[in-house]
PDB file of C-alpha atoms in Angstrom:
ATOM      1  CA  UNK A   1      -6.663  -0.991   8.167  1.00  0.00           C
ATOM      2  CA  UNK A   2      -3.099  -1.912   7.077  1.00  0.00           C
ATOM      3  CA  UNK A   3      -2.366  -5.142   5.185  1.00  0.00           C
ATOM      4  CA  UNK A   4       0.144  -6.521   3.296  1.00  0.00           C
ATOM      5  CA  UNK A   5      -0.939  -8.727   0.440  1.00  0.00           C
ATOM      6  CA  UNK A   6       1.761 -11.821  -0.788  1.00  0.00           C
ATOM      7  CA  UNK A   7       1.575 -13.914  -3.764  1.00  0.00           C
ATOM      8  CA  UNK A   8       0.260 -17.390  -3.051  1.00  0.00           C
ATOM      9  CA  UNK A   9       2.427 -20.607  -3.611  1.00  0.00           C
ATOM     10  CA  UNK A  10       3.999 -22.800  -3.151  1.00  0.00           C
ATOM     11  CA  UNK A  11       6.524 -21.350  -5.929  1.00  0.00           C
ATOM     12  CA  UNK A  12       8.714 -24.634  -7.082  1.00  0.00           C
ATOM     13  CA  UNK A  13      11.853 -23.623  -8.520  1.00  0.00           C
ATOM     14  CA  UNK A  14      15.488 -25.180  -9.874  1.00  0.00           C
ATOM     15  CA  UNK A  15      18.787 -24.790  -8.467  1.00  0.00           C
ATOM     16  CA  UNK A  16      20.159 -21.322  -9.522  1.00  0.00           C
ATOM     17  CA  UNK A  17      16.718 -20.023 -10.985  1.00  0.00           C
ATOM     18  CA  UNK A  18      16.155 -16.356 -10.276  1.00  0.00           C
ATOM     19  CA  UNK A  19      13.264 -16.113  -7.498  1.00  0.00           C
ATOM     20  CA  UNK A  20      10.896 -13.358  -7.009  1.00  0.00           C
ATOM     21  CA  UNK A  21       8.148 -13.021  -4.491  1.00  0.00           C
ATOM     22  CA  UNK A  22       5.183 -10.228  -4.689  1.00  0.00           C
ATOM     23  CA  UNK A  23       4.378  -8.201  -2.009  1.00  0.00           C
ATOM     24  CA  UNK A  24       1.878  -5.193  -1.949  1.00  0.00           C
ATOM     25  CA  UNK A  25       0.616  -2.810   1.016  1.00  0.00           C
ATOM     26  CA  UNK A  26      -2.024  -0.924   2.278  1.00  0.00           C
ATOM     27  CA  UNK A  27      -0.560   1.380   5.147  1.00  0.00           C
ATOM     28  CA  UNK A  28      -1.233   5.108   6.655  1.00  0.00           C
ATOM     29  CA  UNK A  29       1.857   6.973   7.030  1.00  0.00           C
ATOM     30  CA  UNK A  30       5.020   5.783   5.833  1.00  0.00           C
ATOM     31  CA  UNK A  31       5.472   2.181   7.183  1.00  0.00           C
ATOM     32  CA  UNK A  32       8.852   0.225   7.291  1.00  0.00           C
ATOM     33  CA  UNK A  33       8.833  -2.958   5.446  1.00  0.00           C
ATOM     34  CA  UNK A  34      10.256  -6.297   5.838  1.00  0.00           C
ATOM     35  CA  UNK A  35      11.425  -9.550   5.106  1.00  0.00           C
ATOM     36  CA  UNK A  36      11.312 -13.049   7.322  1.00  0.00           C
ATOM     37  CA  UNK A  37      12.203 -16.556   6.657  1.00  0.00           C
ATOM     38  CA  UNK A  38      11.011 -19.635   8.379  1.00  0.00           C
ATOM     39  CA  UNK A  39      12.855 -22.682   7.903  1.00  0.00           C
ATOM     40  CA  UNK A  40      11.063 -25.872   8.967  1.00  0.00           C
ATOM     41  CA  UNK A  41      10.307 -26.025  12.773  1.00  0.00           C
ATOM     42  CA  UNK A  42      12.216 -22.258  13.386  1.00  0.00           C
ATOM     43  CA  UNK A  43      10.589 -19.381  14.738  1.00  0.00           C
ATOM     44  CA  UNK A  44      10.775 -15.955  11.816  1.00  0.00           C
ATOM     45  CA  UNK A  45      14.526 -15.212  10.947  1.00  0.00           C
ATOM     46  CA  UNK A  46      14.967 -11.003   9.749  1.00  0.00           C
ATOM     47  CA  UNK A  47      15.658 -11.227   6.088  1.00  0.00           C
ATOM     48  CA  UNK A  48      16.502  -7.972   5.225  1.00  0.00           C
ATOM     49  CA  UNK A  49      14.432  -4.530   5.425  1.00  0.00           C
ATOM     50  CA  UNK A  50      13.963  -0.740   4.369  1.00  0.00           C
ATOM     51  CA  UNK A  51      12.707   2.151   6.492  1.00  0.00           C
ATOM     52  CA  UNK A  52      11.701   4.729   3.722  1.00  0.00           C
ATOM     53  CA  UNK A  53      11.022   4.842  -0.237  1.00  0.00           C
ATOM     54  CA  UNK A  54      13.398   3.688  -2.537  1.00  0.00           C
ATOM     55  CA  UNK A  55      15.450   2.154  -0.521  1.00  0.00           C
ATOM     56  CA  UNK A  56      16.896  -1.368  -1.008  1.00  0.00           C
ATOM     57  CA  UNK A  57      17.077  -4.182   1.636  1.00  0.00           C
ATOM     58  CA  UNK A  58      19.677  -6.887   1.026  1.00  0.00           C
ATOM     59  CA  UNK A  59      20.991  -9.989   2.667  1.00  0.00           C
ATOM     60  CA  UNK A  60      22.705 -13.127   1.890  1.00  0.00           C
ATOM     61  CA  UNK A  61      22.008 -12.606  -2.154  1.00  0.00           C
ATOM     62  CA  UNK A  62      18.063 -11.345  -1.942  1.00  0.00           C
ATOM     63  CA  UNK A  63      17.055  -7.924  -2.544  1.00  0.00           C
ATOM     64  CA  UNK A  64      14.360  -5.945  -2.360  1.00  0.00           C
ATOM     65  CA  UNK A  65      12.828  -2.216  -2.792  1.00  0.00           C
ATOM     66  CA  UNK A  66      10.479  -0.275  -0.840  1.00  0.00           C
ATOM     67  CA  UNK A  67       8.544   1.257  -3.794  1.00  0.00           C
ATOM     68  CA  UNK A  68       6.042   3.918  -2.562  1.00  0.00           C
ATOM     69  CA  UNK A  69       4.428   4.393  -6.138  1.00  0.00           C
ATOM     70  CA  UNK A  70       3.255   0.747  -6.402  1.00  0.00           C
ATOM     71  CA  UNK A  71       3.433   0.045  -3.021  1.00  0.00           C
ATOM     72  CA  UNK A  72       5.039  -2.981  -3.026  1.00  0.00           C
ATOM     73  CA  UNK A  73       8.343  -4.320  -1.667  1.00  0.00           C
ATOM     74  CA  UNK A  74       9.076  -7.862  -3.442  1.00  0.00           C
ATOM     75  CA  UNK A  75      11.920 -10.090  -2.927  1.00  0.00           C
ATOM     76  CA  UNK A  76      14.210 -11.289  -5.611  1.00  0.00           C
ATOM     77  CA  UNK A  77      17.439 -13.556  -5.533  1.00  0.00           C
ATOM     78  CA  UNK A  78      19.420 -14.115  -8.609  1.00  0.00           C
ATOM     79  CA  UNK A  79      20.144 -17.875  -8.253  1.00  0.00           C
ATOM     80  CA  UNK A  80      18.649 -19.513  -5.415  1.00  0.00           C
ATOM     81  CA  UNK A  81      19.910 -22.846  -3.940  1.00  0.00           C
ATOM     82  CA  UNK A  82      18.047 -26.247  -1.987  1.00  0.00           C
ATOM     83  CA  UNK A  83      19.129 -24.265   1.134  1.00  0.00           C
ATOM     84  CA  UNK A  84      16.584 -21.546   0.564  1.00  0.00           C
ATOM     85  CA  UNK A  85      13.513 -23.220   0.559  1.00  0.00           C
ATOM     86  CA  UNK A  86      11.227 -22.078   3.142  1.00  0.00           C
ATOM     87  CA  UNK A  87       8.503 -20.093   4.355  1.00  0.00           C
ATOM     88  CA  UNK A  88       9.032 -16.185   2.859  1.00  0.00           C
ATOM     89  CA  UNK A  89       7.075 -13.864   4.974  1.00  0.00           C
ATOM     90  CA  UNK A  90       6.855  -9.938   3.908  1.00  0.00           C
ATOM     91  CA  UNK A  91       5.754  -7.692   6.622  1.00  0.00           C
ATOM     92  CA  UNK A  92       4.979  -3.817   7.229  1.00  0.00           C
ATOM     93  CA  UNK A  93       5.627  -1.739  10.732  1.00  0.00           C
ATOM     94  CA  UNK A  94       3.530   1.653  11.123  1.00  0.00           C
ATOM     95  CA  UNK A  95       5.340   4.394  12.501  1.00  0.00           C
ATOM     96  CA  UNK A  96       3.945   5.022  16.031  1.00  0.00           C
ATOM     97  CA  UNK A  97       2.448   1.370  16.428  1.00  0.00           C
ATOM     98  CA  UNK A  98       4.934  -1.590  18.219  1.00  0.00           C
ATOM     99  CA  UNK A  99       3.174  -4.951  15.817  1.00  0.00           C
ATOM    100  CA  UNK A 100       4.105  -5.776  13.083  1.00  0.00           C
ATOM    101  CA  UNK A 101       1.149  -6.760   9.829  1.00  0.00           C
ATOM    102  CA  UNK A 102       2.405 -10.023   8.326  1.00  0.00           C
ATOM    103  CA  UNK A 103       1.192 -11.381   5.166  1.00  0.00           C
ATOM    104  CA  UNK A 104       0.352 -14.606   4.844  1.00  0.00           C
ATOM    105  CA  UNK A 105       3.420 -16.451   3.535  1.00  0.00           C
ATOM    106  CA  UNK A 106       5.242 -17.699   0.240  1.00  0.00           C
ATOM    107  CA  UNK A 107       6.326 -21.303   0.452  1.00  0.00           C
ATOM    108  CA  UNK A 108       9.443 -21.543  -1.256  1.00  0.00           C
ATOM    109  CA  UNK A 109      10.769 -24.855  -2.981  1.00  0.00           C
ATOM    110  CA  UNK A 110      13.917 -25.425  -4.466  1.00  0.00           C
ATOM    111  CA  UNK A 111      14.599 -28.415  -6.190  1.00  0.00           C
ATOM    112  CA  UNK A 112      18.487 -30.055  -6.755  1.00  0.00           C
TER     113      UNK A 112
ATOM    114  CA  UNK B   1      24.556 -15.931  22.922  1.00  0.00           C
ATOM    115  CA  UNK B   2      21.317 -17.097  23.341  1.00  0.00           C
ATOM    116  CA  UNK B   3      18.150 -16.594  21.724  1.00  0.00           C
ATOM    117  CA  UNK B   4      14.848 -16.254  22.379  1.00  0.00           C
ATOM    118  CA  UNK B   5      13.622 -19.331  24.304  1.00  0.00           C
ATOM    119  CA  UNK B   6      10.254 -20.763  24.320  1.00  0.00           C
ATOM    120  CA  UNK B   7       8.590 -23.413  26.533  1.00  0.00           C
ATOM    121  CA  UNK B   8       7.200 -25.996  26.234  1.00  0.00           C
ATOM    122  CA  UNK B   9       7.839 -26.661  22.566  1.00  0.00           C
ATOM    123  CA  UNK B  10       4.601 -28.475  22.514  1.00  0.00           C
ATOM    124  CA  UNK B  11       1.386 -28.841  24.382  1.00  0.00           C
ATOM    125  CA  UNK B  12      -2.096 -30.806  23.951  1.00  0.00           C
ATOM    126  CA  UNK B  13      -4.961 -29.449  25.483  1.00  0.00           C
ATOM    127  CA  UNK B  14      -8.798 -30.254  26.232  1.00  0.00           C
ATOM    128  CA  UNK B  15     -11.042 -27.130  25.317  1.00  0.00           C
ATOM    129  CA  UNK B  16     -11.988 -25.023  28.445  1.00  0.00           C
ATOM    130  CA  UNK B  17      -8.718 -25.535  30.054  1.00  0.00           C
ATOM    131  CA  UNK B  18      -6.271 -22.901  30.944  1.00  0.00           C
ATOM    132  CA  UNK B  19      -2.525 -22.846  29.256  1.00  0.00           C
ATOM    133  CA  UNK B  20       0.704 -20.752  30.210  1.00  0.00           C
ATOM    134  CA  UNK B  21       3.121 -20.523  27.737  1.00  0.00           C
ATOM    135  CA  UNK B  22       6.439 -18.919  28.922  1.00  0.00           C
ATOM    136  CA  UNK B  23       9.331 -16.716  26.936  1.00  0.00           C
ATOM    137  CA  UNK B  24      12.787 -15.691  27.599  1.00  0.00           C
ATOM    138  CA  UNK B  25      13.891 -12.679  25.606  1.00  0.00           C
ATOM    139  CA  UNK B  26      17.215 -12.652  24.009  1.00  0.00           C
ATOM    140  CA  UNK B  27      20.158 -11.600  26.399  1.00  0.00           C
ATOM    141  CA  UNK B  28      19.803  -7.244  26.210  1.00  0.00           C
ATOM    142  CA  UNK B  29      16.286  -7.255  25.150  1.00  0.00           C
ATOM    143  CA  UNK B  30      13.660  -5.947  27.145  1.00  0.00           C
ATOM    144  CA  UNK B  31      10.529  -5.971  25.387  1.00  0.00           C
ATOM    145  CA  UNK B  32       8.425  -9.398  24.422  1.00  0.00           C
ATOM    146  CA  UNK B  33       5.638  -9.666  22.034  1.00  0.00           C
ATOM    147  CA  UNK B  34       3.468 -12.232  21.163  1.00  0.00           C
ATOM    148  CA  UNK B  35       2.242 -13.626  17.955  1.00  0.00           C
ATOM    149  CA  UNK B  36      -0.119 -16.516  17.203  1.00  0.00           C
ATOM    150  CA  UNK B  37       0.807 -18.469  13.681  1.00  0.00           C
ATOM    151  CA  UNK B  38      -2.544 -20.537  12.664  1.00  0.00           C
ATOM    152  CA  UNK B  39      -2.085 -23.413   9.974  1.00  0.00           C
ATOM    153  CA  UNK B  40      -0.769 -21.818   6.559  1.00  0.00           C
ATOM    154  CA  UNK B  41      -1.191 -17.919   7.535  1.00  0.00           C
ATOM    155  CA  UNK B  42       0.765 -15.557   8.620  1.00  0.00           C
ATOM    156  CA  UNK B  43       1.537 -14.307  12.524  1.00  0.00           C
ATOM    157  CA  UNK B  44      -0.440 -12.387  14.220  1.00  0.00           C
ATOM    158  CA  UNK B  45      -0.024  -9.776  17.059  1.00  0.00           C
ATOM    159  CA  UNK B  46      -1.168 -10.585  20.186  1.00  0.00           C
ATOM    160  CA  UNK B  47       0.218  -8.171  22.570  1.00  0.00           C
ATOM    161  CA  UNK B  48       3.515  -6.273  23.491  1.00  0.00           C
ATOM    162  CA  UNK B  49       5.090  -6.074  26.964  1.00  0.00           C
ATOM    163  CA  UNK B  50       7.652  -3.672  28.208  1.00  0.00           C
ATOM    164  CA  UNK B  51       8.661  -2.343  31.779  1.00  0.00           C
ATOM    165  CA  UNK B  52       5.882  -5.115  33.242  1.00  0.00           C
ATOM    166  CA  UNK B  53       3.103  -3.458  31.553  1.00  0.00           C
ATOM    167  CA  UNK B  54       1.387  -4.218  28.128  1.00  0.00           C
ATOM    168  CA  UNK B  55       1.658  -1.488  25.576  1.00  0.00           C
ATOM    169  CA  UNK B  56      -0.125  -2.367  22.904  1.00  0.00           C
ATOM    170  CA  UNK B  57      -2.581  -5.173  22.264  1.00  0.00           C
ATOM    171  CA  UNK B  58      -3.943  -6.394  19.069  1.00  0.00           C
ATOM    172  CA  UNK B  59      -7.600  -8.300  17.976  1.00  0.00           C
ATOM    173  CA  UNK B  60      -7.681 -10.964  20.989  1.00  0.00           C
ATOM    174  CA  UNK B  61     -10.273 -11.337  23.292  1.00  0.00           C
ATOM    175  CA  UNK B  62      -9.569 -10.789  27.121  1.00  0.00           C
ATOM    176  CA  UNK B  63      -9.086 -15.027  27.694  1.00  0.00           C
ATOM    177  CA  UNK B  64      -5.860 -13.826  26.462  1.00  0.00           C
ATOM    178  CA  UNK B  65      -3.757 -12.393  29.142  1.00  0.00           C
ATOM    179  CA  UNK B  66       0.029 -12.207  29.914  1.00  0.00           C
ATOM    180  CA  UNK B  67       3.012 -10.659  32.044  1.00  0.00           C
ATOM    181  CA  UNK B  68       6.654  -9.608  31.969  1.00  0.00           C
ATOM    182  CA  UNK B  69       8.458 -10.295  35.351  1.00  0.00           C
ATOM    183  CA  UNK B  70      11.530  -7.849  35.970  1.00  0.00           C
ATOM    184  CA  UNK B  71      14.044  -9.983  34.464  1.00  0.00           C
ATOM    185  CA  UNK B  72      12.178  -9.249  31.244  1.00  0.00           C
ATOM    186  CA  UNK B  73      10.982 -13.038  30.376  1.00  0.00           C
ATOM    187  CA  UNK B  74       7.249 -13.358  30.134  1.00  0.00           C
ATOM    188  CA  UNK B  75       3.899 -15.428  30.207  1.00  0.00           C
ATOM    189  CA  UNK B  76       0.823 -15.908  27.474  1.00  0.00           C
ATOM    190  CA  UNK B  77      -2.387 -17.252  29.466  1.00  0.00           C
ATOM    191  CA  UNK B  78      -5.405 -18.627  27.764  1.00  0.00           C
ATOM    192  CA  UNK B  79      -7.919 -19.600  29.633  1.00  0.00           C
ATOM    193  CA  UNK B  80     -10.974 -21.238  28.355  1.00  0.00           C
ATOM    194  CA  UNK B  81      -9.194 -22.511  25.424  1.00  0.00           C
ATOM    195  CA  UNK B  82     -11.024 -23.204  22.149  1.00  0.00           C
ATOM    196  CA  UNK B  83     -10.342 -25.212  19.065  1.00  0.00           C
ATOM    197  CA  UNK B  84      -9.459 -22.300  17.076  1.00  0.00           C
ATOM    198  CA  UNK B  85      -6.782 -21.627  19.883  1.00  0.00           C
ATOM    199  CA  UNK B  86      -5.096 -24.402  18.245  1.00  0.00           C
ATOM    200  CA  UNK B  87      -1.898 -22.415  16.434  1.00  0.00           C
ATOM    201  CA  UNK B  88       2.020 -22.101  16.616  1.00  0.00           C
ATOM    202  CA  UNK B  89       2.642 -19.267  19.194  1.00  0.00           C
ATOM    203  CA  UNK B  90       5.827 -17.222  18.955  1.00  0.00           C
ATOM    204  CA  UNK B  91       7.673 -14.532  21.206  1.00  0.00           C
ATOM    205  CA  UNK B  92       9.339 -12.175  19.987  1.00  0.00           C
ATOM    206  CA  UNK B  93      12.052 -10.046  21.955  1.00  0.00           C
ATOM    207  CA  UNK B  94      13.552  -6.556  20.932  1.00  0.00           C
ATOM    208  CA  UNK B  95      15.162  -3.332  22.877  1.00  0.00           C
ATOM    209  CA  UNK B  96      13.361  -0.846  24.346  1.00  0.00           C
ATOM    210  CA  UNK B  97      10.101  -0.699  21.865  1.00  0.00           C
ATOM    211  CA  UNK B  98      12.182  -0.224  18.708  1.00  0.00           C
ATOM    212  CA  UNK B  99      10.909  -2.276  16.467  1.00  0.00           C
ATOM    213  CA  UNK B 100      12.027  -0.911  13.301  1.00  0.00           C
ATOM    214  CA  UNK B 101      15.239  -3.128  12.577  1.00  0.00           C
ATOM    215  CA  UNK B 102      13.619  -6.195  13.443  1.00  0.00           C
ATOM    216  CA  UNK B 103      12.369  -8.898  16.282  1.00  0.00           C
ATOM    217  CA  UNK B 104      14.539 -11.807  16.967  1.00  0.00           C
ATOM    218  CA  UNK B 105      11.959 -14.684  17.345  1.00  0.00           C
ATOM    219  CA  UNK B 106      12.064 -18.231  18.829  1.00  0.00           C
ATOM    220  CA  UNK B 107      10.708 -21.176  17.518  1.00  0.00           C
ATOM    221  CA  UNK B 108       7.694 -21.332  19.275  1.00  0.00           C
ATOM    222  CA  UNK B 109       5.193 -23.542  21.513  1.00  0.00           C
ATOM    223  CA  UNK B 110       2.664 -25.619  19.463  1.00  0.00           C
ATOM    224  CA  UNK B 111      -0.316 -25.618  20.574  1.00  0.00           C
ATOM    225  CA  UNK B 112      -3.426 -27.816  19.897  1.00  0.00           C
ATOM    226  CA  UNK B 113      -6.672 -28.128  21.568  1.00  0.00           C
ATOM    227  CA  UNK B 114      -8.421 -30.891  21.516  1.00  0.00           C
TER     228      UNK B 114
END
């Protein structure tokens, strides 16, 4: 069945390091593939997303790519700050189904 | 504008008791689905509502059972709750079963079973 695969953390970073978070997928079809955030004690906040191959998601400084060769669809941010620490969920939509597959989370920590 | 709202925030419960949890979609949103967050993994789909009817359900065992009134809020039962019930569980509102550009989400009801 579909999946999406994340890369484990937490990942522990400094103020204005350059951030990037694996994500791979196993779909049928062509899924759409997204981004959430959780901030401590929030529900899942829409990062960004992309719909179809090669496109690029963006939102408040991260990026990423919906790459149908490697399937995979990672986030990057160029120089991240304290405020982004969080919970970094990527997630895949089938065409045709209504639920979302959800990996199973990057923990994000960024230190002053 | 307000969000999605979830009660209550948090509940404690004895195993084999029954629990409602209750949603209110975002104002212009009409469909609710439901997602249960264990410890340290990621959400997972419970079941969609639209119109008053469920539309799709995913891996949950009937104990799990739930309803959309017509002013589009909604309702997660469990009855004969277990341990591994235990879990943050979110709703998630969006228009009309378009899903593509995203669920808002609220913050959920934590629940544990004890």
């Amino acid at each position: 069945g579909d999946s999406v695969t994340q890369m484990e953390g937490p990942v522990t970073l400094s103020e204005e390091a350059f951030l990037t978070i694996n994500c791979t997928y196993t779909a049928t079809g062509y899924p759409s593939l997204f981004w959430y955030v959780q901030y401590p004690g929030e529900g899942l906040q829409l990062l960004l997303k992309a719909t179809k191959a090669d496109d690029k998601g963006s939102n408040k400084g991260f990026e990423a790519t919906y790459r149908k060769e490697t399937t995979s669809f990672h986030l990057e941010k160029g120089s991240v700050q304290v405020s982004d620490s969080a919970v970094y969920f990527c997630a895949l939509l089938t065409s045709g189904t209504y639920k979302y597959i959800f990996g199973t989370g990057t923990r994000l920590k960024v230190l002053a | 504008d307000a969000g999605v709202t979830q009660s209550p925030t948090h509940l404690i419960k004895t195993r084999g008791q029954q629990v409602t949890l209750r949603c209110s979609p975002k104002s212009g949103h009409d469909t609710v689905s439901w997602y249960q967050q264990a410890l340290g993994q990621g959400p997972q789909f419970i079941f969609q509502y639209y119109e008053e009817e469920e539309r799709q359900r995913g891996n949950f065992p009937d104990r799990f059972s739930g309803h959309q009134f017509p002013n589009y809020s909604s309702e997660l039962n469990v009855n004969a709750l277990l341990l591994g019930d235990s879990a943050l569980y979110l709703c998630a509102s969006s228009l009309r079963l378009v899903t593509e550009y995203g669920y808002t989400f609220g913050s959920g009801t934590r629940l544990t079973v004890v």
